[in-house]
mmCIF file of C-alpha atoms in Angstrom:
data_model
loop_
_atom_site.group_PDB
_atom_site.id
_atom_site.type_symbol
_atom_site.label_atom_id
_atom_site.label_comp_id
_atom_site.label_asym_id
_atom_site.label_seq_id
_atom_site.Cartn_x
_atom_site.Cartn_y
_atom_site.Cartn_z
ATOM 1 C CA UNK A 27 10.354 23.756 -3.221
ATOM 2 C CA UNK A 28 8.501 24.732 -0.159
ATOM 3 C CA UNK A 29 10.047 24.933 3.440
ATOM 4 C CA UNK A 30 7.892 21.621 3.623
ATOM 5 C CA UNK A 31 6.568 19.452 1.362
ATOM 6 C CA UNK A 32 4.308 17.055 3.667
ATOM 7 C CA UNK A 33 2.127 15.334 1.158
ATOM 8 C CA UNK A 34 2.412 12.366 -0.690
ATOM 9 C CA UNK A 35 -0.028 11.667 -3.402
ATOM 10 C CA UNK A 36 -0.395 8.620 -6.266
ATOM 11 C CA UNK A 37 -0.962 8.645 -9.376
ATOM 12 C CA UNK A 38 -3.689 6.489 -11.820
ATOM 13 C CA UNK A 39 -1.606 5.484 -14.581
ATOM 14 C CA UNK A 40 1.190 4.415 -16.115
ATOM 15 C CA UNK A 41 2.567 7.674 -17.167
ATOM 16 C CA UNK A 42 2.669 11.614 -16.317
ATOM 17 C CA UNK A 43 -0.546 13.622 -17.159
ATOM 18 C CA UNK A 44 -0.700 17.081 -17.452
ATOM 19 C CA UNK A 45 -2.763 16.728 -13.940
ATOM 20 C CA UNK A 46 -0.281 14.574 -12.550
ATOM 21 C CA UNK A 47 2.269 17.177 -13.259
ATOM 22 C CA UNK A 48 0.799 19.761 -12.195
ATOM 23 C CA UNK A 49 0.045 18.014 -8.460
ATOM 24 C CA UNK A 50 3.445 16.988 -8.443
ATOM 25 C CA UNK A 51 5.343 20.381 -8.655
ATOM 26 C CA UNK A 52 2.950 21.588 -6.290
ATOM 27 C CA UNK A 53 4.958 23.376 -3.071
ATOM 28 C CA UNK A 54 3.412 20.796 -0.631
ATOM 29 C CA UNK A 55 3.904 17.512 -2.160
ATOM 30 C CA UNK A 56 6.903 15.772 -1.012
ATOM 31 C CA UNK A 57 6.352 12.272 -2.902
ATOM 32 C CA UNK A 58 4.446 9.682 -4.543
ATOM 33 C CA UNK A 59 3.577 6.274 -3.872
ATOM 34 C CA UNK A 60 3.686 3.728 -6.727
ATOM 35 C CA UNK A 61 0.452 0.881 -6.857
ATOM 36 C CA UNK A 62 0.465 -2.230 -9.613
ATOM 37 C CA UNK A 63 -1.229 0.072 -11.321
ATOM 38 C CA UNK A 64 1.805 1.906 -12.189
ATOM 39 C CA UNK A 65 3.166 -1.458 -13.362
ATOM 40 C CA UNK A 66 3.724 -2.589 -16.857
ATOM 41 C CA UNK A 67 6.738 -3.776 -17.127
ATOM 42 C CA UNK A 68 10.617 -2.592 -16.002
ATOM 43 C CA UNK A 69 11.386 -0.123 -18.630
ATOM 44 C CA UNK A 70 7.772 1.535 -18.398
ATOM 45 C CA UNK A 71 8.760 1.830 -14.646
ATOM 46 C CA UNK A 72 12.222 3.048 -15.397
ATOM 47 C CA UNK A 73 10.412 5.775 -17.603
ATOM 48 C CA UNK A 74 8.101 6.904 -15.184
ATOM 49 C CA UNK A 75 10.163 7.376 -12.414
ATOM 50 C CA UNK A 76 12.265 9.355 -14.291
ATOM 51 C CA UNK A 77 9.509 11.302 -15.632
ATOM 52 C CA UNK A 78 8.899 12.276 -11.783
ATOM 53 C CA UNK A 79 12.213 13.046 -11.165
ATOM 54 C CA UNK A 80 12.264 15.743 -14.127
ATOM 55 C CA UNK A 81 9.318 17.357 -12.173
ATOM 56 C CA UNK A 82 11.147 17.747 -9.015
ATOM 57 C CA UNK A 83 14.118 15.777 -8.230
ATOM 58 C CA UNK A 84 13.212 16.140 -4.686
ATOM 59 C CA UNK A 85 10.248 13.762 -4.609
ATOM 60 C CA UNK A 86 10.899 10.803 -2.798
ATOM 61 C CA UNK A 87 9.218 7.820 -5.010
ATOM 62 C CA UNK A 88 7.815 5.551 -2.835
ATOM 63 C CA UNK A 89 5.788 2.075 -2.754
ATOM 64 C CA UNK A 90 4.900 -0.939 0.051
ATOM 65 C CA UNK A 91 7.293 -3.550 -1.535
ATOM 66 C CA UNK A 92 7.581 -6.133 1.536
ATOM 67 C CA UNK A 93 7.810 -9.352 -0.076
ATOM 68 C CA UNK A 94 4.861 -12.347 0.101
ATOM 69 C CA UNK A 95 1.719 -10.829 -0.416
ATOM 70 C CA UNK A 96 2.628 -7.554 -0.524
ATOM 71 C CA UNK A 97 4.910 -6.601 -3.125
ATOM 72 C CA UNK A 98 3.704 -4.097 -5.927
ATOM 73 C CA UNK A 99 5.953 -5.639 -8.916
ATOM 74 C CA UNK A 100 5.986 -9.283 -9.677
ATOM 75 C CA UNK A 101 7.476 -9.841 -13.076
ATOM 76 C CA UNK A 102 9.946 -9.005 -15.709
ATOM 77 C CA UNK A 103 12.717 -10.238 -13.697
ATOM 78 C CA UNK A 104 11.597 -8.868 -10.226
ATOM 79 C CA UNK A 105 12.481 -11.490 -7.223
ATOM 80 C CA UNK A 106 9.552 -12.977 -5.718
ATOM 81 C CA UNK A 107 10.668 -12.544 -2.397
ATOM 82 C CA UNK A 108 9.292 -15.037 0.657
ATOM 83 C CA UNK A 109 6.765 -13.227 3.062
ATOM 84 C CA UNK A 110 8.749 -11.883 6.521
ATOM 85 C CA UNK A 111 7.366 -14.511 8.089
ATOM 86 C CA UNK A 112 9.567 -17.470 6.394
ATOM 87 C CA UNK A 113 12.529 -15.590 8.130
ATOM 88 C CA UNK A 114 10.783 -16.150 11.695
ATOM 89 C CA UNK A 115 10.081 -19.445 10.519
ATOM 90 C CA UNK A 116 13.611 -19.955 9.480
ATOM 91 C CA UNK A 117 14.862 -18.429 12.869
ATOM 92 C CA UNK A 118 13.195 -21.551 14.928
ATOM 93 C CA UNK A 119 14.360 -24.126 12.979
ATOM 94 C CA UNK A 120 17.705 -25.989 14.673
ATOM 95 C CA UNK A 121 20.486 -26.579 11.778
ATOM 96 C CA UNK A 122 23.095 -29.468 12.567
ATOM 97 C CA UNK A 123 25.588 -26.689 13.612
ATOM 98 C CA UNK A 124 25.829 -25.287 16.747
ATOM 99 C CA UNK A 125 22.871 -23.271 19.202
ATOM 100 C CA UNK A 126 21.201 -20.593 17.903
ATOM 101 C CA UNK A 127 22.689 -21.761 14.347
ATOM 102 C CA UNK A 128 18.578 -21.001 12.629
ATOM 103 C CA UNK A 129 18.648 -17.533 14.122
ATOM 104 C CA UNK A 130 22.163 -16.710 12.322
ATOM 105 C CA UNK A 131 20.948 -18.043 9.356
ATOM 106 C CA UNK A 132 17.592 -16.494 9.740
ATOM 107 C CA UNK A 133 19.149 -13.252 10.305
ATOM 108 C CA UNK A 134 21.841 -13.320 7.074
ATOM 109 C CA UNK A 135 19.110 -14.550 4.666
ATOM 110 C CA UNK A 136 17.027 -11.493 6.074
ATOM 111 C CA UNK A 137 19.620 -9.210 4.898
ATOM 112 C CA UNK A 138 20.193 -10.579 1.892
ATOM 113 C CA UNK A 139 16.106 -10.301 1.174
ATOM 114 C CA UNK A 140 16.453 -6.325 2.385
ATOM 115 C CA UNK A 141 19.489 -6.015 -0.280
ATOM 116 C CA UNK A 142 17.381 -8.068 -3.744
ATOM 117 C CA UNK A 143 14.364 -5.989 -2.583
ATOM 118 C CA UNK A 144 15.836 -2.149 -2.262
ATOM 119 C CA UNK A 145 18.432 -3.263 -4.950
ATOM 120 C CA UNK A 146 15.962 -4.012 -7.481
ATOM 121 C CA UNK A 147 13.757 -1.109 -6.274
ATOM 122 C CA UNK A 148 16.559 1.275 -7.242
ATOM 123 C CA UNK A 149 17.660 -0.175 -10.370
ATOM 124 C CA UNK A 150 14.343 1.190 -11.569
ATOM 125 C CA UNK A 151 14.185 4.697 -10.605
ATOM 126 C CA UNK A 152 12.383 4.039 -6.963
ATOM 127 C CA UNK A 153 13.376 5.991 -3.729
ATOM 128 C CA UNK A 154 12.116 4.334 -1.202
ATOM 129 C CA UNK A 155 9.729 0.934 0.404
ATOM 130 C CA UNK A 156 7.423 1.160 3.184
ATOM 131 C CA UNK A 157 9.089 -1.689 5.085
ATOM 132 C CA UNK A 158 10.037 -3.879 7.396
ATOM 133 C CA UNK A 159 6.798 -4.523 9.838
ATOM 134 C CA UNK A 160 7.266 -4.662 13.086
ATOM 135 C CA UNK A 161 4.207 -6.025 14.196
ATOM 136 C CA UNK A 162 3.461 -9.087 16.097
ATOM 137 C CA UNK A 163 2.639 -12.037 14.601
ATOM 138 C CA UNK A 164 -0.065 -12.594 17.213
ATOM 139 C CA UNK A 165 -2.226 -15.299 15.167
ATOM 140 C CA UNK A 166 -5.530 -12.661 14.921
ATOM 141 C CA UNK A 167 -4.820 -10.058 12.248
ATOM 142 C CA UNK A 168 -5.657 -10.951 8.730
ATOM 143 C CA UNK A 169 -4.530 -7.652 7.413
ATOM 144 C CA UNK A 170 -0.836 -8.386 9.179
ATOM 145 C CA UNK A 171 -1.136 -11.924 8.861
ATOM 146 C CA UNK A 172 2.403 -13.407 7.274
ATOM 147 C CA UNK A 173 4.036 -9.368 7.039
ATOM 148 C CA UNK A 174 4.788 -10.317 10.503
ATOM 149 C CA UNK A 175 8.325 -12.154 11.446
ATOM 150 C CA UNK A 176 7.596 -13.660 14.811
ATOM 151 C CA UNK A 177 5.266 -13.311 17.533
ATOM 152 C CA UNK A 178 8.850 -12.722 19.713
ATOM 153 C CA UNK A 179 9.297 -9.089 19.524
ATOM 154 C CA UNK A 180 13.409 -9.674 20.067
ATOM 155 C CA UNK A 181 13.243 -11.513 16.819
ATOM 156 C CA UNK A 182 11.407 -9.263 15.188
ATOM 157 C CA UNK A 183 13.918 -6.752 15.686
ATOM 158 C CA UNK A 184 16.608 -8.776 14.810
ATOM 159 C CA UNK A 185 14.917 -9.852 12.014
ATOM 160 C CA UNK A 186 13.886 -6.310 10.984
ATOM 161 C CA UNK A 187 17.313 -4.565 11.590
ATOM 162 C CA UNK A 188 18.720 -7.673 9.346
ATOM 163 C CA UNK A 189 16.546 -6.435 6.251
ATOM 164 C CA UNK A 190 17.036 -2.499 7.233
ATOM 165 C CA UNK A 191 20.576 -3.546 6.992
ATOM 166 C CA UNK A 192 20.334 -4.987 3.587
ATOM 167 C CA UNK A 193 18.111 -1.853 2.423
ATOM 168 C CA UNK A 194 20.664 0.231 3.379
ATOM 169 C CA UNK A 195 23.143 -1.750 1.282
ATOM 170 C CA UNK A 196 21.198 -1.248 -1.411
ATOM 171 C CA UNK A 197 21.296 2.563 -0.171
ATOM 172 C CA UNK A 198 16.972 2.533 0.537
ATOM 173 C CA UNK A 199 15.646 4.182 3.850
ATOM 174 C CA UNK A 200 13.763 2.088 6.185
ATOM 175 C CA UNK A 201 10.018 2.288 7.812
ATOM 176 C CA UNK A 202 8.883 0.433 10.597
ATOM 177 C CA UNK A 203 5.416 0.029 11.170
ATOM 178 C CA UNK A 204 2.911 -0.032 12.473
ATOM 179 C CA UNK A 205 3.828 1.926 15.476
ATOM 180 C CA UNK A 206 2.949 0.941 18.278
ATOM 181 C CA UNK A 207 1.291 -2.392 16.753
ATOM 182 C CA UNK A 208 -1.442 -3.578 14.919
ATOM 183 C CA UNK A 209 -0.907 -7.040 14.908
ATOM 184 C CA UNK A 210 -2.783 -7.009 17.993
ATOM 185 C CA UNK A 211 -6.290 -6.293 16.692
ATOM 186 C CA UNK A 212 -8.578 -8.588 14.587
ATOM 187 C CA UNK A 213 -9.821 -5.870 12.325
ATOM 188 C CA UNK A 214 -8.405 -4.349 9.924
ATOM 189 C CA UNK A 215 -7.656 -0.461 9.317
ATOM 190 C CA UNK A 216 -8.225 -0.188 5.521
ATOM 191 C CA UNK A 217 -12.154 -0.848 6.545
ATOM 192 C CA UNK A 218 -12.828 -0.754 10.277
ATOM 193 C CA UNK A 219 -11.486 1.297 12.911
ATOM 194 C CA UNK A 220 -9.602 -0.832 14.974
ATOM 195 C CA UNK A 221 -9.613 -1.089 18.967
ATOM 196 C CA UNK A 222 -6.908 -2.115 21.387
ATOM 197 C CA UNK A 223 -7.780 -1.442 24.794
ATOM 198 C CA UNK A 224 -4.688 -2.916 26.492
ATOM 199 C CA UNK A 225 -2.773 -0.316 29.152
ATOM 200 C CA UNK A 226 -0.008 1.511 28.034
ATOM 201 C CA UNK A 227 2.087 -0.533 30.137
ATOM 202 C CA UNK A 228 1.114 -3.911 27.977
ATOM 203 C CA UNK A 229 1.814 -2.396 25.042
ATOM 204 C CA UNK A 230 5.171 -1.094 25.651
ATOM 205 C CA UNK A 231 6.335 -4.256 27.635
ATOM 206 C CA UNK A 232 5.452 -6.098 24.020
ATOM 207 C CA UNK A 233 4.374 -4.348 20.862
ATOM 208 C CA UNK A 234 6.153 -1.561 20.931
ATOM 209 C CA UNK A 235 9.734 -2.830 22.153
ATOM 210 C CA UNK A 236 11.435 -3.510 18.955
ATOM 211 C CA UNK A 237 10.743 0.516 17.922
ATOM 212 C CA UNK A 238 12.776 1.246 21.350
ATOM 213 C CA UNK A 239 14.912 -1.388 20.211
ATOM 214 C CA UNK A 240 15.977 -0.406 17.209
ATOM 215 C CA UNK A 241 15.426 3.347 17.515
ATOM 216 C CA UNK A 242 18.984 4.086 16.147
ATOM 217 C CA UNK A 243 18.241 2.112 13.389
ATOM 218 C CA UNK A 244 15.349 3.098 11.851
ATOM 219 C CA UNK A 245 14.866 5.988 9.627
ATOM 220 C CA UNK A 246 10.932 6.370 9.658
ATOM 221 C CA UNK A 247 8.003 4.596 11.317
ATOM 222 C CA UNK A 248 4.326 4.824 9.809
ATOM 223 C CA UNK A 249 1.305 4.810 12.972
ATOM 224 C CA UNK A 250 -1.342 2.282 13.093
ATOM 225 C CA UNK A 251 -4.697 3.744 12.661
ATOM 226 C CA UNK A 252 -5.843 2.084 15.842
ATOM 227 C CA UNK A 253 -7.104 3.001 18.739
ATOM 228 C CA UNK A 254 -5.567 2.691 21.921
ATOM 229 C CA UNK A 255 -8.528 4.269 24.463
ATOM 230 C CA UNK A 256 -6.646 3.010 27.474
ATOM 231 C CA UNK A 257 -3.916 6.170 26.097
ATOM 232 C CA UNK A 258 -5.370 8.339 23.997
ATOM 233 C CA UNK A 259 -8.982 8.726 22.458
ATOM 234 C CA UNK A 260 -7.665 9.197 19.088
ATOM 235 C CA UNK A 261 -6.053 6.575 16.319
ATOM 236 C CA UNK A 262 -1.993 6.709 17.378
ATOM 237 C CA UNK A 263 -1.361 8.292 13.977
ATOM 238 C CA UNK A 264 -3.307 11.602 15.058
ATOM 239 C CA UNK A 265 -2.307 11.437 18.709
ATOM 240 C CA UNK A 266 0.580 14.094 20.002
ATOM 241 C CA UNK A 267 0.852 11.385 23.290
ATOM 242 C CA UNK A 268 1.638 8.407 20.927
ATOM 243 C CA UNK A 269 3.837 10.339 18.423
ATOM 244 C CA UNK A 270 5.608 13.377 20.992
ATOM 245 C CA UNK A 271 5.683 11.973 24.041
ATOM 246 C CA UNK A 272 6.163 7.810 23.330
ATOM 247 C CA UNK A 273 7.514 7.102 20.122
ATOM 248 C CA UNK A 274 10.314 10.555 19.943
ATOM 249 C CA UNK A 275 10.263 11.476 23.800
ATOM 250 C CA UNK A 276 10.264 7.872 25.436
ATOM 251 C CA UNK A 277 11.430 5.733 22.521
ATOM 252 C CA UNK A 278 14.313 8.268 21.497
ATOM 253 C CA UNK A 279 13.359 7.815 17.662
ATOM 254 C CA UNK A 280 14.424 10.765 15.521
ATOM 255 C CA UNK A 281 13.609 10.041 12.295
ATOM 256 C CA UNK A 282 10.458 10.848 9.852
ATOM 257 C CA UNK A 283 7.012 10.014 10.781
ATOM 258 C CA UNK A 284 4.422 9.021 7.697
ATOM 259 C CA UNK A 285 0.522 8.765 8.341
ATOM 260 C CA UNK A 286 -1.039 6.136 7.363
ATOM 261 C CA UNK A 287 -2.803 6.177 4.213
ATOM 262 C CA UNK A 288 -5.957 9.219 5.092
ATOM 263 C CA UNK A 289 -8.533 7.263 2.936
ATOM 264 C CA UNK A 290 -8.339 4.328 4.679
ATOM 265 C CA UNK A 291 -11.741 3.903 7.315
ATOM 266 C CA UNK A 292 -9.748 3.899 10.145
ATOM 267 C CA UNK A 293 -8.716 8.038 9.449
ATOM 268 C CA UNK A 294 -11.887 9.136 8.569
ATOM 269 C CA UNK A 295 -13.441 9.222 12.050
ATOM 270 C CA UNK A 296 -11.648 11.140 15.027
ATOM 271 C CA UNK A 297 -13.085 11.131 18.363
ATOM 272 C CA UNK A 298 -16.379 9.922 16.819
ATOM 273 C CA UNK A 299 -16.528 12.349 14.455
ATOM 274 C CA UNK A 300 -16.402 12.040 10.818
ATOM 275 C CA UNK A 301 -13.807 14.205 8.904
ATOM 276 C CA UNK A 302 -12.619 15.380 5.710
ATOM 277 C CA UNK A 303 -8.859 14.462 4.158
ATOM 278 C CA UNK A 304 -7.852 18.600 4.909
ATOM 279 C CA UNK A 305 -9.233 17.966 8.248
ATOM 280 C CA UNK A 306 -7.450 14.275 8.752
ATOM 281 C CA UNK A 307 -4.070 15.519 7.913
ATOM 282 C CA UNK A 308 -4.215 18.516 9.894
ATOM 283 C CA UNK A 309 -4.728 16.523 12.665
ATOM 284 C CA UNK A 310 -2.075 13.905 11.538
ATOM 285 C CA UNK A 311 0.859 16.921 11.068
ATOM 286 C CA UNK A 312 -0.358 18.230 14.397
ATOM 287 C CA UNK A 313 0.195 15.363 16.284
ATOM 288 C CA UNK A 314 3.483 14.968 15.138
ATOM 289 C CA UNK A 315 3.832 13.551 11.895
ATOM 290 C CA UNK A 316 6.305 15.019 8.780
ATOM 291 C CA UNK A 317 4.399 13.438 6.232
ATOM 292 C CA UNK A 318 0.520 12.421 5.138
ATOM 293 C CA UNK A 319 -0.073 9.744 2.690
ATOM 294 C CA UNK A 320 -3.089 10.011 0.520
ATOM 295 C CA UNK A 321 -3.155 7.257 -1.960
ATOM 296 C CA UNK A 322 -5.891 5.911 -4.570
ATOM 297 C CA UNK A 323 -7.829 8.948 -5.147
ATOM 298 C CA UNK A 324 -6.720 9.635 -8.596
ATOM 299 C CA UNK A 325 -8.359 6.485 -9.746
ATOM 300 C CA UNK A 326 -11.880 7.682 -8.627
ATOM 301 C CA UNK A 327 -14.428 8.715 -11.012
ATOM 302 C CA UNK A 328 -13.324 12.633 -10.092
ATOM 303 C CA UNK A 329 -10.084 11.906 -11.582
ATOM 304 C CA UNK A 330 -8.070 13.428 -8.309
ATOM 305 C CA UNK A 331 -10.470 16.067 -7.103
ATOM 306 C CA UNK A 332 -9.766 14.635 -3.533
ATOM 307 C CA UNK A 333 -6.713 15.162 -4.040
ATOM 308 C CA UNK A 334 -6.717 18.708 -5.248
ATOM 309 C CA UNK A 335 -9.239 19.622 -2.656
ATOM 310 C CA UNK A 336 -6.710 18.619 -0.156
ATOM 311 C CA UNK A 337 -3.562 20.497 -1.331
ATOM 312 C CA UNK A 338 -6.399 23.424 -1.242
ATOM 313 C CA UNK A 339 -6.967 22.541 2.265
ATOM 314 C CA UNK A 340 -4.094 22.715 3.767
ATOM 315 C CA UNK A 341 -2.697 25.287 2.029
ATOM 316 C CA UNK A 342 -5.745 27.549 3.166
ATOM 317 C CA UNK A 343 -4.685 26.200 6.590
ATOM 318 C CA UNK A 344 -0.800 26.857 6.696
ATOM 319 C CA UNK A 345 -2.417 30.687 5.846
ATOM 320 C CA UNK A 346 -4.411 30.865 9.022
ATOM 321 C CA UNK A 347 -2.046 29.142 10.899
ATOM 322 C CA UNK A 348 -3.642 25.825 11.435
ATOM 323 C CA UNK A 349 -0.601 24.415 11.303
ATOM 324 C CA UNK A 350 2.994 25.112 11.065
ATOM 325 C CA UNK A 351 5.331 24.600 7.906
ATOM 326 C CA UNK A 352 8.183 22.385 9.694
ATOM 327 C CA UNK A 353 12.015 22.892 8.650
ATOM 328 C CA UNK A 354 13.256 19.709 10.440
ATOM 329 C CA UNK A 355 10.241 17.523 8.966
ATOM 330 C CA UNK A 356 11.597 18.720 5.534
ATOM 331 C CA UNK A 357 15.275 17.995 6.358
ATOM 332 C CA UNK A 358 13.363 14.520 7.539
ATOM 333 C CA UNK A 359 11.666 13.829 4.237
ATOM 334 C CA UNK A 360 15.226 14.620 2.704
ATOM 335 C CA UNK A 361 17.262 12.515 4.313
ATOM 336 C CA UNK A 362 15.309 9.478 2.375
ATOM 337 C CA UNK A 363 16.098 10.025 -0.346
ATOM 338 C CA UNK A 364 18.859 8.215 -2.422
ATOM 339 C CA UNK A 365 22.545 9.207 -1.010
ATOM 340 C CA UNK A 366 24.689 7.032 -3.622
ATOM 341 C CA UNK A 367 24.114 6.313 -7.291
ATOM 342 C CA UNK A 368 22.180 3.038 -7.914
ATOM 343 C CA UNK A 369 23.047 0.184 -10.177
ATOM 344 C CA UNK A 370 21.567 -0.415 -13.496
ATOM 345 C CA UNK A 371 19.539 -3.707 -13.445
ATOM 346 C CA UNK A 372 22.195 -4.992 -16.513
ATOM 347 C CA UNK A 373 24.981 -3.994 -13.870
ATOM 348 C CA UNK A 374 23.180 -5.593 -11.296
ATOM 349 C CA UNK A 375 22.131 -9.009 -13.019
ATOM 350 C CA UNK A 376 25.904 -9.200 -12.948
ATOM 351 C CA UNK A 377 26.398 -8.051 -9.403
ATOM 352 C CA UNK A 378 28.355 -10.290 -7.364
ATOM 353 C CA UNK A 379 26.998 -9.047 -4.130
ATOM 354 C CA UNK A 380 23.511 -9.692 -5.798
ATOM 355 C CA UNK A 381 23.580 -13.037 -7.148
ATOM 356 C CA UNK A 382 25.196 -14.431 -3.686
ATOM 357 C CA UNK A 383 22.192 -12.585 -1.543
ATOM 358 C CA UNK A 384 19.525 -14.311 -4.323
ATOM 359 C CA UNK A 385 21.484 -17.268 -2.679
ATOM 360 C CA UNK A 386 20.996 -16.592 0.386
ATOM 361 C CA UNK A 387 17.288 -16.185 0.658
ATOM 362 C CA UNK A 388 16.488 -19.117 -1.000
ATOM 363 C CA UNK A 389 19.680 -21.485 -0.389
ATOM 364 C CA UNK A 390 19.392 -22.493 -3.419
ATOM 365 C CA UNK A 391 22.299 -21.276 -6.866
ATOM 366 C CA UNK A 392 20.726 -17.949 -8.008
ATOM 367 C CA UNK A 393 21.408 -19.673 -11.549
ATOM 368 C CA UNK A 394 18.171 -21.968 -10.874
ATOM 369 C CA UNK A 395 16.539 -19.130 -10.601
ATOM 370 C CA UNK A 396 15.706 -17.748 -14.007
#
């Protein structure tokens, strides 16, 4: 294992190849993010994660499993969980009990939804979920949409700390993103490069309270790839200003700091210049973050030469001393993993603990359910 393993790579299939192997024990790859593609059914899952664990046992396995529209595994018992923002929804609505009785219940059902989703996650081998967001529901992004809880960025964070909580029940680190909000901006990253030209001052006075908020809470935060020209020229997931100086100097959060996935449009120009992956995550562990996600390359037609050019890259770079292997974004990326053994899913079918939070998210008996 190197002093620090910054990438995080995917895979095309449903099992190891000799390629996939060989990428994973590779002295800069920290992890690997999971797609429906990877998806068959729970025991091919079960298999493959713990054919990536025999590589390394290191690698934080990751995936976005949110609930609503974005959740990477649907059947074979998984819990269709509601999108975040039912839980806003839920938060608004006035029970028969007394004030604030929806935000309670709101806020326990979250929870609950944090606990099914990690709980499940584990029982199959998985590290790790890119999740909660903590964007705004403002009404304009498609992309963010319903992954919002609230336009209210104090019940976001209520709402979010609720479902870190039952994560870390379930013993899964947390990510909040996307820092310092996307749900700002009409367009969306994965094709456009986004612009928010709001002051600094806007931002932080909205959009970027709950990461303040909840900055002893949360373990890592992912960057928008949106620009912010009003603070920095660059997208806030290759800007020192937004990642140093706001988010870990102003914000006080200490915890690990994921780019945003480097094929999406929105981190392949910087500063009006196109650039390469080598050249995107330099930028992105130079501004301040621990790890760089590249994901869906080993489905194109080169089988994963992106992704082979990059581990070239920056490996050619740490020589020159483009940038700096990083002992405290390592001991970061560690401190994700796993700390306590997980349940089987037959042990946790039978859970108590598990059947009362299916309960709890719907309010309906978890026996309906199957």
């Amino acid at each position: 294992m190197s002093e620090h393993c910054p990438l995080v790579i995917d895979i095309a299939g449903l099992a190891l190849t000799d390629s996939d192997r060989r990428r994973l024990a590779h002295p800069l790859v920290g992890g690997l993010i999971l797609f429906a593609r990877n998806w068959r059914d729970r025991a091919q899952l079960t298999d493959l994660c713990r054919e990536i664990k025999a590589v390394r046992d290191d690698l934080l396995v990751c995936v976005d499993h949110e609930g609503g529209r974005v959740q990477r595994f649907r059947t074979d018992g998984f819990t269709h969980l509601p999108p975040m923002r039912a839980f806003g929804e839920r938060w608004m609505r006035s029970g028969r009990g007394p004030d604030g009785e929806g935000a309670l219940s709101a806020a326990n059902a979250a929870t609950a939804a944090g606990y099914v989703l990690g709980a499940e996650l584990r029982a199959c081998g998985v590290d790790f979920s890119f999740t909660p967001v903590l964007d705004l529901d403002w009404g304009e992004s498609g992309v963010i949409g319903d992954r919002a809880f609230h336009r209210d960025p104090r019940v976001v964070s209520v709402l979010a700390k609720s479902v870190m909580h039952g994560l870390l029940q379930a013993g899964v680190a947390n990510c909040g993103k996307h820092f310092p909000g996307h749900g700002f901006v009409k367009a969306d990253s994965h094709h456009e490069i986004p612009v928010d030209r709001r002051s600094l001052k806007a931002i932080l006075a909205d959009d970027a309270l709950p990461y303040g908020w909840l900055n002893t809470a949360l373990t890592s935060v992912m960057p928008a790839h949106v620009i912010y020209p009003k603070v920095d020229s660059r997208p806030a997931g290759f800007s020192a200003k937004w990642l140093h100086d706001i988010l870990r100097g102003q914000l006080g959060f200490e915890g690990a700091v994921f780019s945003d996935d480097l094929s999406m449009a929105g981190a392949r120009v910087i500063e009006g210049r196109e650039v390469s992956y080598t050249e995107a995550a330099l930028a992105a562990l130079n501004a301040g973050c621990d790890m760089v996600l590249l994901c869906n390359q080993s489905v194109e037609s080169e089988g994963g030469q992106a992704i082979d050019e990059l581990m070239e890259g920056l490996t050619e770079a740490l020589v020159k001393g483009q940038w700096q292997s990083n002992r405290a974004s390592e001991q970061r990326r560690l401190a994700l993993l796993p700390a306590t053994p997980a349940l089987s899913w037959a042990e946790l079918m039978v859970h108590p603990h598990y059947i009362a939070a299916l309960e709890r998210i719907s309010g309906e008996p978890a026996s309906t359910r199957h």
